[in-house]
Short mmCIF file of C-alpha atoms in Angstrom, two decimals:
data_model
loop_
_atom_site.label_atom_id
_atom_site.label_comp_id
_atom_site.label_asym_id
_atom_site.label_seq_id
_atom_site.Cartn_x
_atom_site.Cartn_y
_atom_site.Cartn_z
CA MET A 1 13.42 -52.43 51.21
CA VAL A 2 10.36 -52.08 48.98
CA LYS A 3 10.77 -49.18 46.53
CA VAL A 4 7.71 -46.99 45.90
CA LEU A 5 7.33 -43.99 43.61
CA VAL A 6 5.08 -41.40 45.25
CA ALA A 7 3.86 -38.62 42.97
CA ILE A 8 2.16 -35.94 45.08
CA ARG A 9 1.72 -32.26 45.69
CA PRO A 10 4.44 -30.85 47.97
CA GLU A 11 1.84 -29.99 50.63
CA ASP A 12 0.88 -33.68 50.88
CA ALA A 13 4.44 -34.92 51.48
CA GLY A 14 4.06 -35.03 55.27
CA VAL A 15 0.93 -37.15 55.12
CA MET A 16 2.51 -39.54 52.66
CA ARG A 17 5.57 -39.92 54.89
CA ARG A 18 3.19 -40.98 57.65
CA VAL A 19 1.35 -43.36 55.32
CA PHE A 20 4.51 -45.17 54.20
CA GLY A 21 6.54 -44.74 57.40
CA ASP A 22 10.09 -46.06 57.31
CA GLU A 23 8.96 -49.42 55.98
CA PHE A 24 9.19 -48.39 52.32
CA ASP A 25 11.92 -46.75 50.24
CA VAL A 26 9.90 -43.77 49.01
CA ILE A 27 10.96 -41.79 45.96
CA SER A 28 8.89 -38.60 45.94
CA CYS A 29 8.27 -36.35 43.00
CA ALA A 30 6.05 -33.31 42.57
CA THR A 31 5.82 -32.99 38.79
CA LEU A 32 5.15 -35.24 35.85
CA ALA A 33 8.61 -34.42 34.48
CA GLU A 34 10.23 -35.50 37.78
CA ALA A 35 8.23 -38.75 37.82
CA GLN A 36 9.22 -39.51 34.24
CA ALA A 37 12.88 -38.80 35.06
CA VAL A 38 12.70 -41.18 38.04
CA LEU A 39 11.16 -43.90 35.90
CA ASP A 40 13.72 -43.36 33.14
CA GLY A 41 16.55 -43.46 35.69
CA LEU A 42 15.60 -46.71 37.39
CA GLY A 43 17.78 -48.71 35.03
CA GLY A 44 16.06 -51.99 35.73
CA GLU A 45 15.84 -51.50 39.51
CA PRO A 46 12.61 -53.04 40.77
CA LEU A 47 9.79 -50.68 41.64
CA ALA A 48 7.03 -52.28 43.69
CA MET A 49 4.32 -49.65 43.41
CA ILE A 50 3.39 -46.20 42.20
CA ALA A 51 1.18 -44.06 44.43
CA CYS A 52 -0.10 -40.90 42.80
CA GLY A 53 -2.17 -38.13 44.29
CA VAL A 54 -5.31 -37.20 42.41
CA HIS A 55 -4.17 -33.56 42.56
CA PHE A 56 -0.56 -34.35 41.56
CA ASP A 57 1.05 -31.66 39.37
CA ASP A 58 -2.19 -29.71 38.85
CA GLY A 59 -4.23 -32.82 38.07
CA ARG A 60 -1.76 -34.82 35.98
CA MET A 61 -2.43 -38.12 37.74
CA PHE A 62 -4.16 -39.53 34.66
CA ASP A 63 -1.23 -38.41 32.48
CA LEU A 64 1.18 -40.35 34.72
CA LEU A 65 -1.15 -43.37 34.76
CA LYS A 66 -1.37 -43.33 30.97
CA LEU A 67 2.42 -42.99 30.63
CA VAL A 68 3.09 -45.87 33.04
CA LYS A 69 0.53 -48.26 31.56
CA ALA A 70 1.77 -47.57 28.01
CA ASP A 71 5.34 -48.62 28.90
CA PRO A 72 5.85 -52.41 29.00
CA GLN A 73 8.63 -51.95 31.55
CA PHE A 74 6.19 -50.42 34.06
CA SER A 75 2.71 -51.53 32.97
CA ASP A 76 2.51 -54.38 35.50
CA ILE A 77 3.50 -52.21 38.47
CA PRO A 78 0.52 -51.58 40.76
CA PHE A 79 -0.65 -47.98 40.41
CA TRP A 80 -2.75 -46.60 43.26
CA GLY A 81 -4.43 -43.22 43.30
CA ILE A 82 -4.35 -41.28 46.55
CA LEU A 83 -7.16 -38.87 47.39
CA ARG A 84 -7.16 -36.48 50.31
CA ASP A 85 -10.26 -34.36 49.89
CA GLU A 86 -11.31 -33.81 53.53
CA GLY A 87 -14.84 -34.74 52.49
CA MET A 88 -15.10 -31.96 49.92
CA LEU A 89 -15.95 -34.28 47.02
CA SER A 90 -19.23 -36.11 46.71
CA SER A 91 -19.22 -39.90 46.73
CA ALA A 92 -20.34 -39.80 43.07
CA ILE A 93 -17.25 -37.80 42.08
CA THR A 94 -15.00 -40.12 44.07
CA ARG A 95 -16.60 -43.15 42.42
CA GLY A 96 -16.10 -41.50 39.02
CA ILE A 97 -12.39 -40.97 39.71
CA ARG A 98 -12.04 -44.58 40.90
CA THR A 99 -13.90 -45.93 37.86
CA ALA A 100 -11.85 -43.86 35.41
CA MET A 101 -8.61 -45.00 37.05
CA LYS A 102 -9.61 -48.66 37.01
CA SER A 103 -10.63 -48.43 33.33
CA MET A 104 -7.12 -47.14 32.57
CA GLY A 105 -5.45 -50.02 34.43
CA ALA A 106 -4.96 -48.63 37.94
CA SER A 107 -5.21 -50.93 40.93
CA GLY A 108 -7.58 -48.59 42.75
CA LEU A 109 -7.92 -45.49 44.88
CA PHE A 110 -7.04 -44.94 48.54
CA ASN A 111 -9.17 -42.15 49.98
CA LEU A 112 -7.20 -40.87 52.98
CA SER A 113 -10.22 -38.84 54.06
CA GLN A 114 -12.01 -42.10 54.84
CA LEU A 115 -9.54 -43.16 57.51
CA ASP A 116 -11.56 -43.81 60.65
CA PRO A 117 -11.68 -40.41 62.40
CA GLY A 118 -12.58 -42.02 65.71
CA SER A 119 -9.49 -44.21 65.82
CA ASP A 120 -5.95 -43.48 66.88
CA GLU A 121 -4.34 -41.67 63.91
CA GLU A 122 -1.11 -43.66 64.11
CA GLN A 123 -3.10 -46.90 64.17
CA ALA A 124 -4.96 -45.76 61.06
CA TYR A 125 -1.62 -45.30 59.25
CA LEU A 126 -0.44 -48.72 60.46
CA ASN A 127 -3.65 -50.23 59.09
CA LEU A 128 -3.11 -48.48 55.76
CA ARG A 129 0.50 -49.75 55.55
CA SER A 130 -0.82 -53.23 56.25
CA ALA A 131 -3.32 -52.85 53.39
CA ILE A 132 -0.50 -51.69 51.10
CA ARG A 133 1.65 -54.70 52.06
CA GLN A 134 -1.31 -57.01 51.43
CA SER A 135 -1.96 -55.41 48.06
CA LEU A 136 1.69 -55.87 47.06
CA ALA A 137 1.66 -59.49 48.25
CA ASN A 138 -1.40 -60.11 46.07
CA GLY A 139 0.25 -58.56 43.01
CA GLY A 140 -1.25 -55.11 43.11
#
């Protein structure tokens, strides 16, 4: 099973379980210290992807991104930001977050608030899992 580190706020855990379903082996953490401990404890086990909420640990997503990209053991692992803003952020702010992440080596940003509101919610999560699988197949 594909192992994914998911660094998120505790209140977003339910949504992320729905995003990844039972198709991925999800290791969740809520703090930067927990994420670092997970990474340190992998002991060479393959990690396919890191998904990190923009609001993770009071905004420490960029700290985790910097830590991961600075470590040769993890620098090639796809790192995706996850945003769930319910439309509260302007498109300019969202673009700024995406641009900053990409400039630091992230693969990109999934904005969960942009899931098609007119579609079946479960189908939207299936489509997102398909996009994640495709991203992993393409190397990030």
